C-alpha positions as a Markdown table, in Angstrom:
| # | Residue | x | y | z |
|---|---|---|---|---|
| 1 | Unk | 102.0 | 128.7 | 91.3 |
| 2 | Unk | 99.7 | 127.4 | 94.0 |
| 3 | Unk | 99.8 | 123.9 | 92.5 |
| 4 | Unk | 103.6 | 124.1 | 92.4 |
| 5 | Unk | 103.7 | 125.0 | 96.1 |
| 6 | Unk | 101.3 | 122.2 | 97.0 |
| 7 | Unk | 103.4 | 119.7 | 95.1 |
| 8 | Unk | 106.5 | 121.0 | 96.8 |
| 9 | Unk | 104.9 | 120.7 | 100.3 |
| 10 | Unk | 103.8 | 117.1 | 99.4 |
| 11 | Unk | 107.4 | 116.2 | 98.3 |
| 12 | Unk | 108.8 | 117.7 | 101.5 |
| 13 | Unk | 106.2 | 115.8 | 103.5 |
| 14 | Unk | 107.0 | 112.4 | 102.0 |
| 15 | Unk | 110.8 | 113.0 | 102.1 |
| 16 | Unk | 110.6 | 113.8 | 105.8 |
| 17 | Unk | 108.4 | 110.7 | 106.3 |
| 18 | Unk | 110.9 | 108.5 | 104.5 |
| 19 | Unk | 113.7 | 109.7 | 106.8 |
| 20 | Unk | 111.7 | 109.5 | 110.0 |
| 21 | Unk | 109.5 | 106.4 | 109.4 |
| 22 | Unk | 111.8 | 103.6 | 110.1 |
| 23 | Unk | 109.3 | 100.8 | 110.0 |
| 24 | Unk | 110.0 | 97.7 | 112.1 |
| 25 | Unk | 108.3 | 94.5 | 111.0 |
| 26 | Unk | 107.7 | 91.5 | 113.1 |
| 27 | Unk | 105.9 | 88.2 | 112.9 |
| 28 | Unk | 104.8 | 85.7 | 115.6 |
| 29 | Unk | 104.3 | 82.2 | 114.3 |
| 30 | Unk | 102.1 | 80.5 | 116.8 |
| 31 | Unk | 102.5 | 77.1 | 115.2 |
| 32 | Unk | 106.3 | 76.9 | 115.7 |
| 33 | Unk | 106.4 | 79.5 | 118.6 |
| 34 | Unk | 109.0 | 81.5 | 116.7 |
| 35 | Unk | 109.4 | 85.3 | 116.4 |
| 36 | Unk | 110.9 | 87.3 | 113.6 |
| 37 | Unk | 112.1 | 90.9 | 113.7 |
| 38 | Unk | 113.5 | 92.8 | 110.7 |
| 39 | Unk | 116.7 | 94.8 | 111.0 |
| 40 | Unk | 114.8 | 98.1 | 111.4 |
| 41 | Unk | 112.9 | 96.8 | 114.4 |
| 42 | Unk | 116.2 | 95.6 | 116.0 |
| 43 | Unk | 117.6 | 99.1 | 115.5 |
| 44 | Unk | 114.5 | 100.6 | 117.1 |
| 45 | Unk | 115.1 | 98.4 | 120.2 |
| 46 | Unk | 118.9 | 99.0 | 120.0 |
| 47 | Unk | 119.8 | 95.3 | 119.9 |
| 48 | Unk | 122.5 | 93.6 | 117.8 |
| 49 | Unk | 121.4 | 92.5 | 114.3 |
| 50 | Unk | 122.2 | 88.9 | 115.5 |
| 51 | Unk | 119.6 | 89.2 | 118.3 |
| 52 | Unk | 117.0 | 86.5 | 118.5 |
| 53 | Unk | 113.7 | 87.8 | 120.0 |
| 54 | Unk | 111.5 | 85.7 | 122.2 |
| 55 | Unk | 107.7 | 85.5 | 122.5 |
| 56 | Unk | 107.8 | 87.2 | 125.9 |
| 57 | Unk | 109.8 | 90.1 | 124.4 |
| 58 | Unk | 107.8 | 90.3 | 121.1 |
| 59 | Unk | 106.9 | 94.0 | 121.8 |
| 60 | Unk | 110.1 | 94.9 | 123.5 |
| 61 | Unk | 110.8 | 96.0 | 127.1 |
| 62 | Unk | 107.6 | 97.9 | 128.0 |
| 63 | Unk | 108.3 | 99.9 | 131.2 |
| 64 | Unk | 104.9 | 101.2 | 132.0 |
| 65 | Unk | 102.8 | 98.7 | 134.1 |
| 66 | Unk | 99.5 | 99.9 | 132.8 |
| 67 | Unk | 100.6 | 100.0 | 129.2 |
| 68 | Unk | 102.1 | 96.5 | 129.6 |
| 69 | Unk | 98.8 | 95.2 | 130.9 |
| 70 | Unk | 96.9 | 96.8 | 128.1 |
| 71 | Unk | 99.3 | 95.4 | 125.6 |
| 72 | Unk | 98.9 | 92.0 | 127.0 |
| 73 | Unk | 95.1 | 92.2 | 126.9 |
| 74 | Unk | 95.1 | 93.4 | 123.3 |
| 75 | Unk | 97.6 | 90.7 | 122.3 |
| 76 | Unk | 95.4 | 88.1 | 123.9 |
| 77 | Unk | 92.3 | 89.5 | 122.3 |
| 78 | Unk | 93.9 | 89.4 | 118.8 |
| 79 | Unk | 94.8 | 85.7 | 119.2 |
| 80 | Unk | 91.5 | 84.6 | 120.7 |
| 81 | Unk | 89.1 | 86.8 | 118.8 |
| 82 | Unk | 91.0 | 87.9 | 115.7 |
| 83 | Unk | 90.7 | 91.6 | 116.5 |
| 84 | Unk | 93.6 | 93.7 | 115.2 |
| 85 | Unk | 94.9 | 96.5 | 117.3 |
| 86 | Unk | 97.1 | 99.6 | 117.4 |
| 87 | Unk | 98.8 | 100.9 | 120.6 |
| 88 | Unk | 101.4 | 103.5 | 121.7 |
| 89 | Unk | 103.7 | 102.6 | 124.6 |
| 90 | Unk | 107.1 | 103.3 | 126.1 |
| 91 | Unk | 110.0 | 100.9 | 126.1 |
| 92 | Unk | 113.5 | 100.9 | 127.6 |
| 93 | Unk | 116.0 | 99.8 | 124.9 |
| 94 | Unk | 118.9 | 97.5 | 125.4 |
| 95 | Unk | 121.2 | 100.5 | 125.6 |
| 96 | Unk | 119.0 | 102.1 | 128.4 |
| 97 | Unk | 117.2 | 104.7 | 126.3 |
| 98 | Unk | 113.5 | 105.4 | 126.7 |
| 99 | Unk | 111.6 | 105.4 | 123.5 |
| 100 | Unk | 107.9 | 105.9 | 122.6 |
| 101 | Unk | 106.6 | 103.3 | 120.1 |
| 102 | Unk | 103.5 | 102.8 | 118.1 |
| 103 | Unk | 102.7 | 99.3 | 117.1 |
| 104 | Unk | 100.0 | 97.9 | 114.7 |
| 105 | Unk | 99.1 | 94.2 | 114.8 |
| 106 | Unk | 97.1 | 92.1 | 112.4 |
| 107 | Unk | 96.1 | 88.5 | 113.4 |
| 108 | Unk | 96.1 | 85.7 | 110.8 |
| 109 | Unk | 93.5 | 82.9 | 111.2 |
| 110 | Unk | 93.4 | 79.5 | 109.5 |
| 111 | Unk | 90.7 | 76.9 | 110.1 |
| 112 | Unk | 89.2 | 78.9 | 112.9 |
| 113 | Unk | 92.4 | 79.6 | 115.0 |
| 114 | Unk | 95.1 | 82.2 | 115.0 |
| 115 | Unk | 98.3 | 81.0 | 113.5 |
| 116 | Unk | 100.3 | 84.2 | 113.1 |
| 117 | Unk | 100.5 | 87.8 | 114.2 |
| 118 | Unk | 101.9 | 90.3 | 111.7 |
| 119 | Unk | 102.9 | 93.7 | 113.0 |
| 120 | Unk | 104.7 | 96.9 | 112.4 |
| 121 | Unk | 106.4 | 99.3 | 114.8 |
| 122 | Unk | 107.6 | 102.8 | 114.5 |
| 123 | Unk | 109.3 | 105.2 | 117.0 |
| 124 | Unk | 106.9 | 108.1 | 117.7 |
| 125 | Unk | 108.7 | 111.5 | 117.7 |
| 126 | Unk | 107.4 | 115.0 | 118.4 |
| 127 | Unk | 106.8 | 116.3 | 114.8 |
| 128 | Unk | 106.5 | 119.9 | 114.0 |
| 129 | Unk | 104.3 | 119.0 | 111.1 |
| 130 | Unk | 101.4 | 116.7 | 112.3 |
| 131 | Unk | 100.8 | 115.7 | 108.7 |
| 132 | Unk | 104.1 | 113.8 | 108.8 |
| 133 | Unk | 102.9 | 111.7 | 111.7 |
| 134 | Unk | 99.6 | 111.0 | 109.9 |
| 135 | Unk | 101.4 | 109.9 | 106.7 |
| 136 | Unk | 103.8 | 107.8 | 108.9 |
| 137 | Unk | 100.8 | 106.1 | 110.6 |
| 138 | Unk | 99.0 | 105.4 | 107.3 |
| 139 | Unk | 102.1 | 103.9 | 105.8 |
| 140 | Unk | 102.6 | 101.7 | 108.9 |
| 141 | Unk | 99.0 | 100.5 | 108.8 |
| 142 | Unk | 99.2 | 99.8 | 105.1 |
| 143 | Unk | 102.4 | 97.8 | 105.5 |
| 144 | Unk | 100.9 | 95.6 | 108.2 |
| 145 | Unk | 97.7 | 95.0 | 106.1 |
| 146 | Unk | 99.7 | 94.1 | 103.0 |
| 147 | Unk | 101.8 | 91.7 | 105.0 |
| 148 | Unk | 98.7 | 90.0 | 106.3 |
| 149 | Unk | 96.8 | 90.3 | 103.0 |
| 150 | Unk | 94.0 | 91.9 | 105.0 |
| 151 | Unk | 92.0 | 95.1 | 105.1 |
| 152 | Unk | 90.2 | 97.1 | 107.8 |
| 153 | Unk | 87.0 | 99.1 | 108.0 |
| 154 | Unk | 85.0 | 101.2 | 110.3 |
| 155 | Unk | 81.3 | 102.0 | 110.1 |
| 156 | Unk | 79.8 | 105.0 | 112.1 |
| 157 | Unk | 76.2 | 103.9 | 112.8 |
| 158 | Unk | 75.2 | 107.5 | 113.9 |
| 159 | Unk | 76.4 | 109.3 | 110.7 |
| 160 | Unk | 76.3 | 106.2 | 108.4 |
| 161 | Unk | 79.9 | 107.0 | 107.4 |
| 162 | Unk | 81.9 | 104.0 | 106.2 |
| 163 | Unk | 85.7 | 104.0 | 106.1 |
| 164 | Unk | 87.9 | 101.5 | 104.2 |
| 165 | Unk | 91.7 | 101.1 | 104.5 |
| 166 | Unk | 93.7 | 101.2 | 101.3 |
| 167 | Unk | 94.2 | 97.5 | 101.3 |
| 168 | Unk | 90.5 | 96.9 | 101.8 |
| 169 | Unk | 89.9 | 98.8 | 98.5 |
| 170 | Unk | 92.6 | 96.6 | 96.9 |
| 171 | Unk | 91.1 | 93.3 | 98.1 |
| 172 | Unk | 87.7 | 94.4 | 96.7 |
| 173 | Unk | 89.2 | 96.0 | 93.6 |
| 174 | Unk | 87.1 | 99.0 | 94.2 |
| 175 | Unk | 88.1 | 102.4 | 92.8 |
| 176 | Unk | 89.1 | 104.8 | 95.6 |
| 177 | Unk | 87.2 | 107.8 | 94.1 |
| 178 | Unk | 84.0 | 105.8 | 94.0 |
| 179 | Unk | 81.5 | 106.2 | 96.9 |
| 180 | Unk | 81.2 | 103.4 | 99.4 |
| 181 | Unk | 78.4 | 102.3 | 101.7 |
| 182 | Unk | 77.1 | 99.2 | 103.5 |
| 183 | Unk | 74.9 | 98.4 | 100.4 |
| 184 | Unk | 78.0 | 98.8 | 98.1 |
| 185 | Unk | 79.8 | 96.3 | 100.3 |
| 186 | Unk | 76.9 | 93.9 | 100.5 |
| 187 | Unk | 76.6 | 93.9 | 96.7 |
| 188 | Unk | 80.2 | 92.5 | 96.5 |
| 189 | Unk | 79.2 | 89.6 | 98.7 |
| 190 | Unk | 78.5 | 86.4 | 96.8 |
| 191 | Unk | 74.8 | 85.9 | 96.3 |
| 192 | Unk | 74.9 | 82.6 | 98.0 |
| 193 | Unk | 76.5 | 84.1 | 101.1 |
| 194 | Unk | 74.7 | 87.5 | 101.1 |
| 195 | Unk | 71.8 | 86.5 | 103.3 |
| 196 | Unk | 74.2 | 85.0 | 105.9 |
| 197 | Unk | 76.4 | 88.2 | 106.0 |
| 198 | Unk | 73.4 | 90.5 | 106.2 |
| 199 | Unk | 72.0 | 88.5 | 109.1 |
| 200 | Unk | 75.4 | 88.7 | 110.8 |
| 201 | Unk | 75.4 | 92.5 | 110.7 |
| 202 | Unk | 71.8 | 92.7 | 111.9 |
| 203 | Unk | 72.7 | 90.3 | 114.8 |
| 204 | Unk | 75.8 | 92.5 | 115.6 |
| 205 | Unk | 73.7 | 95.6 | 116.0 |
| 206 | Unk | 71.1 | 93.8 | 118.1 |
| 207 | Unk | 73.3 | 91.5 | 120.3 |
| 208 | Unk | 76.5 | 93.7 | 120.2 |
| 209 | Unk | 78.7 | 90.8 | 119.2 |
| 210 | Unk | 80.4 | 90.6 | 115.8 |
| 211 | Unk | 81.2 | 86.9 | 115.2 |
| 212 | Unk | 84.0 | 85.7 | 113.0 |
| 213 | Unk | 82.9 | 84.4 | 109.6 |
| 214 | Unk | 84.2 | 83.0 | 106.3 |
| 215 | Unk | 82.4 | 84.1 | 103.1 |
| 216 | Unk | 82.9 | 84.8 | 99.5 |
| 217 | Unk | 82.9 | 88.0 | 97.5 |
| 218 | Unk | 82.6 | 88.4 | 93.7 |
| 219 | Unk | 84.4 | 91.3 | 92.0 |
| 220 | Unk | 83.2 | 93.3 | 89.1 |
| 221 | Unk | 85.3 | 91.2 | 86.7 |
| 222 | Unk | 83.7 | 88.0 | 88.1 |
| 223 | Unk | 86.7 | 86.9 | 90.2 |
| 224 | Unk | 85.6 | 85.1 | 93.4 |
| 225 | Unk | 87.6 | 85.6 | 96.6 |
| 226 | Unk | 87.2 | 83.9 | 100.0 |
| 227 | Unk | 87.5 | 86.2 | 103.1 |
| 228 | Unk | 87.9 | 85.6 | 106.8 |
| 229 | Unk | 86.2 | 88.4 | 108.7 |
| 230 | Unk | 86.2 | 89.4 | 112.3 |
| 231 | Unk | 85.1 | 92.6 | 114.0 |
| 232 | Unk | 84.1 | 94.5 | 117.1 |
| 233 | Unk | 81.0 | 96.4 | 118.2 |
| 234 | Unk | 81.6 | 99.8 | 119.8 |
| 235 | Unk | 79.0 | 101.1 | 122.3 |
| 236 | Unk | 78.6 | 104.4 | 124.2 |
| 237 | Unk | 78.1 | 104.9 | 128.0 |
| 238 | Unk | 74.4 | 104.2 | 127.5 |
| 239 | Unk | 75.0 | 100.8 | 125.9 |
| 240 | Unk | 73.9 | 102.0 | 122.5 |
| 241 | Unk | 75.9 | 100.8 | 119.4 |
| 242 | Unk | 77.7 | 103.8 | 117.9 |
| 243 | Unk | 80.0 | 102.0 | 115.4 |
| 244 | Unk | 81.3 | 98.7 | 114.0 |
| 245 | Unk | 84.9 | 98.0 | 113.1 |
| 246 | Unk | 86.6 | 95.0 | 111.8 |
| 247 | Unk | 89.1 | 93.4 | 109.4 |
| 248 | Unk | 88.9 | 90.9 | 106.6 |
| 249 | Unk | 91.7 | 88.6 | 105.4 |
| 250 | Unk | 91.9 | 87.3 | 101.8 |
| 251 | Unk | 92.3 | 83.5 | 102.3 |
| 252 | Unk | 91.5 | 82.6 | 98.7 |
| 253 | Unk | 94.9 | 81.0 | 98.0 |
| 254 | Unk | 94.8 | 79.1 | 101.4 |
| 255 | Unk | 91.3 | 77.7 | 100.7 |
| 256 | Unk | 92.3 | 76.6 | 97.2 |
| 257 | Unk | 95.4 | 74.8 | 98.6 |
| 258 | Unk | 93.3 | 73.1 | 101.3 |
| 259 | Unk | 90.7 | 72.1 | 98.6 |
| 260 | Unk | 93.5 | 70.7 | 96.4 |
| 261 | Unk | 94.9 | 68.6 | 99.3 |
| 262 | Unk | 91.4 | 67.3 | 100.1 |
| 263 | Unk | 90.8 | 66.3 | 96.5 |
| 264 | Unk | 94.2 | 64.6 | 96.4 |
| 265 | Unk | 93.4 | 62.7 | 99.6 |
| 266 | Unk | 90.1 | 61.6 | 98.2 |
| 267 | Unk | 91.8 | 60.5 | 94.9 |
| 268 | Unk | 94.4 | 58.5 | 96.9 |
| 269 | Unk | 91.8 | 56.8 | 99.1 |
| 270 | Unk | 89.8 | 55.9 | 96.0 |
| 271 | Unk | 92.9 | 54.6 | 94.2 |
| 272 | Unk | 93.9 | 52.6 | 97.3 |
| 273 | Unk | 90.4 | 51.1 | 97.7 |
| 274 | Unk | 90.3 | 50.0 | 94.0 |
| 275 | Unk | 93.8 | 48.6 | 94.1 |
| 276 | Unk | 93.4 | 47.2 | 97.7 |
| 277 | Unk | 96.4 | 49.2 | 98.8 |
| 278 | Unk | 97.2 | 51.4 | 101.8 |
| 279 | Unk | 99.9 | 54.0 | 102.6 |
| 280 | Unk | 101.7 | 54.8 | 105.8 |
| 281 | Unk | 104.4 | 57.1 | 107.2 |
| 282 | Unk | 106.7 | 56.2 | 110.1 |
| 283 | Unk | 108.4 | 59.1 | 111.9 |
| 284 | Unk | 111.6 | 57.8 | 113.5 |
| 285 | Unk | 112.0 | 60.8 | 115.9 |
| 286 | Unk | 108.8 | 60.1 | 117.8 |
| 287 | Unk | 107.8 | 56.6 | 116.6 |
| 288 | Unk | 104.5 | 57.9 | 115.2 |
| 289 | Unk | 102.7 | 55.9 | 112.6 |
| 290 | Unk | 100.3 | 57.6 | 110.2 |
| 291 | Unk | 98.0 | 55.3 | 108.2 |
| 292 | Unk | 95.6 | 55.9 | 105.3 |
| 293 | Unk | 92.0 | 54.8 | 105.8 |
| 294 | Unk | 92.4 | 51.8 | 103.5 |
| 295 | Unk | 95.4 | 50.5 | 105.4 |
| 296 | Unk | 93.1 | 50.3 | 108.4 |
| 297 | Unk | 90.7 | 48.3 | 106.3 |
| 298 | Unk | 93.4 | 45.9 | 105.1 |
| 299 | Unk | 94.3 | 45.2 | 108.8 |
| 300 | Unk | 90.6 | 45.1 | 109.7 |
| 301 | Unk | 91.0 | 47.9 | 112.3 |
| 302 | Unk | 88.9 | 50.9 | 113.1 |
| 303 | Unk | 89.9 | 54.0 | 111.1 |
| 304 | Unk | 91.9 | 56.4 | 113.2 |
| 305 | Unk | 93.1 | 54.0 | 115.8 |
| 306 | Unk | 96.5 | 55.1 | 117.0 |
| 307 | Unk | 99.3 | 52.9 | 115.7 |
| 308 | Unk | 103.0 | 52.4 | 116.6 |
| 309 | Unk | 105.6 | 49.9 | 115.6 |
| 310 | Unk | 105.0 | 47.7 | 118.7 |
| 311 | Unk | 101.3 | 47.4 | 117.7 |
| 312 | Unk | 102.2 | 46.6 | 114.1 |
| 313 | Unk | 104.6 | 43.8 | 115.2 |
| 314 | Unk | 101.7 | 42.0 | 116.8 |
| 315 | Unk | 100.1 | 41.6 | 113.3 |
| 316 | Unk | 103.3 | 40.5 | 111.5 |
| 317 | Unk | 103.7 | 36.8 | 111.0 |
| 318 | Unk | 106.3 | 35.5 | 113.5 |
| 319 | Unk | 108.4 | 34.0 | 110.7 |
| 320 | Unk | 108.5 | 37.4 | 108.9 |
| 321 | Unk | 109.5 | 39.7 | 111.8 |
| 322 | Unk | 113.2 | 39.4 | 111.1 |
| 323 | Unk | 112.6 | 40.2 | 107.4 |
| 324 | Unk | 110.7 | 43.4 | 108.3 |
| 325 | Unk | 113.4 | 44.6 | 110.6 |
| 326 | Unk | 116.1 | 43.9 | 108.1 |
| 327 | Unk | 114.3 | 45.8 | 105.3 |
| 328 | Unk | 113.5 | 48.8 | 107.4 |
| 329 | Unk | 117.1 | 49.1 | 108.6 |
| 330 | Unk | 118.3 | 48.9 | 105.0 |
| 331 | Unk | 115.8 | 51.6 | 103.9 |
| 332 | Unk | 117.0 | 53.9 | 106.7 |
| 333 | Unk | 120.7 | 53.2 | 106.2 |
| 334 | Unk | 120.7 | 53.3 | 102.4 |
| 335 | Unk | 118.0 | 56.0 | 102.1 |
| 336 | Unk | 116.5 | 54.4 | 99.0 |
| 337 | Unk | 113.3 | 52.5 | 98.1 |
| 338 | Unk | 112.9 | 48.8 | 98.9 |
| 339 | Unk | 110.1 | 46.4 | 97.8 |
| 340 | Unk | 109.3 | 43.2 | 99.6 |
| 341 | Unk | 106.4 | 40.9 | 100.7 |
| 342 | Unk | 105.5 | 39.6 | 104.1 |
| 343 | Unk | 102.5 | 38.0 | 105.9 |
| 344 | Unk | 100.2 | 39.5 | 108.5 |
| 345 | Unk | 97.8 | 37.8 | 110.9 |
| 346 | Unk | 94.6 | 39.6 | 111.7 |
| 347 | Unk | 92.7 | 39.4 | 115.0 |
| 348 | Unk | 90.4 | 36.8 | 113.6 |
| 349 | Unk | 93.5 | 34.7 | 112.6 |
| 350 | Unk | 93.1 | 35.4 | 108.9 |
| 351 | Unk | 96.5 | 35.4 | 107.1 |
| 352 | Unk | 97.1 | 37.9 | 104.4 |
| 353 | Unk | 100.2 | 38.5 | 102.2 |
| 354 | Unk | 101.1 | 42.1 | 101.5 |
| 355 | Unk | 103.6 | 43.8 | 99.3 |
| 356 | Unk | 105.5 | 46.7 | 100.9 |
| 357 | Unk | 107.2 | 49.5 | 99.0 |
| 358 | Unk | 109.2 | 51.6 | 101.4 |
| 359 | Unk | 111.2 | 54.8 | 101.0 |
| 360 | Unk | 113.2 | 57.1 | 103.3 |
| 361 | Unk | 112.4 | 60.8 | 103.5 |
| 362 | Unk | 115.3 | 62.9 | 104.8 |
| 363 | Unk | 115.6 | 66.4 | 106.3 |
| 364 | Unk | 118.0 | 69.2 | 105.1 |
| 365 | Unk | 120.8 | 67.4 | 106.9 |
| 366 | Unk | 120.2 | 64.2 | 105.1 |
């Protein structure tokens, strides 16, 4: 009978949470400077579903000056240092209602810089059952971490207690009913990276700074993952370290794609070198030219030198300039590939004949 009552209470708890926990989801793309809000978040802020949020209004209309400043500082810290945060604050909705919100934010880093912020927001109510609020917060945190493919942890140095979030367990494929400790974590770290990570923790305890790092872990089944880790050192009023906390993001897929692109680039450069070929891309909108390394070699120029069409014209044989212009106009107008040959004159007056294969790349509007 006791088990049935416990199960009934749990069912009531999760049913209530499902009704109350309207989870708003947002994303800030720092590359395109664009903001996304899901429909639940728009309802929380009482704006039309057609509403387009701005970067300045990412967290809504915060009315408390001190909360607004704290929110700004945490936002800045997340972007600059990769530290996730959770904050409660008050807003004034579009319809003039005051609402208390709790927001959880996870930063996403690529190549050492923050590219995205993933976050969740819920409206905080006065619950009769505090367990409902606990479940609501846990669900909110888990949602944010799953969106960011990240996990969080906290290590109490005084008691040696280590806490992992649900998604941290998932990333490490570690059973939740199995004990965890710093040594357990360290054993997951790839043997070639273990010394580096161990030294990082020792340095954090000594210097009170937890640097960002990228390292590999190896799961029990042999799968290797690459993680991007950042954290924070918590000290007491005496300046002693009392705990460490941080987050790790699984960037395995991202690293694999970057490696694939790098290998393709190397293969292209090797192929161009063998075949004495080079490739280029001309962007009509801004007049930018992108050249492969071997194309610079063909023109006897320093690799990486900025190029545009006016500079290129200086290398084209005077008798062939009209042909080049005609062929490029045909490529743009007809949006199909053209092959032709022309001559170039290098700075040392050497004349070369080159074959050009041009094609037009279009956007979604054609």
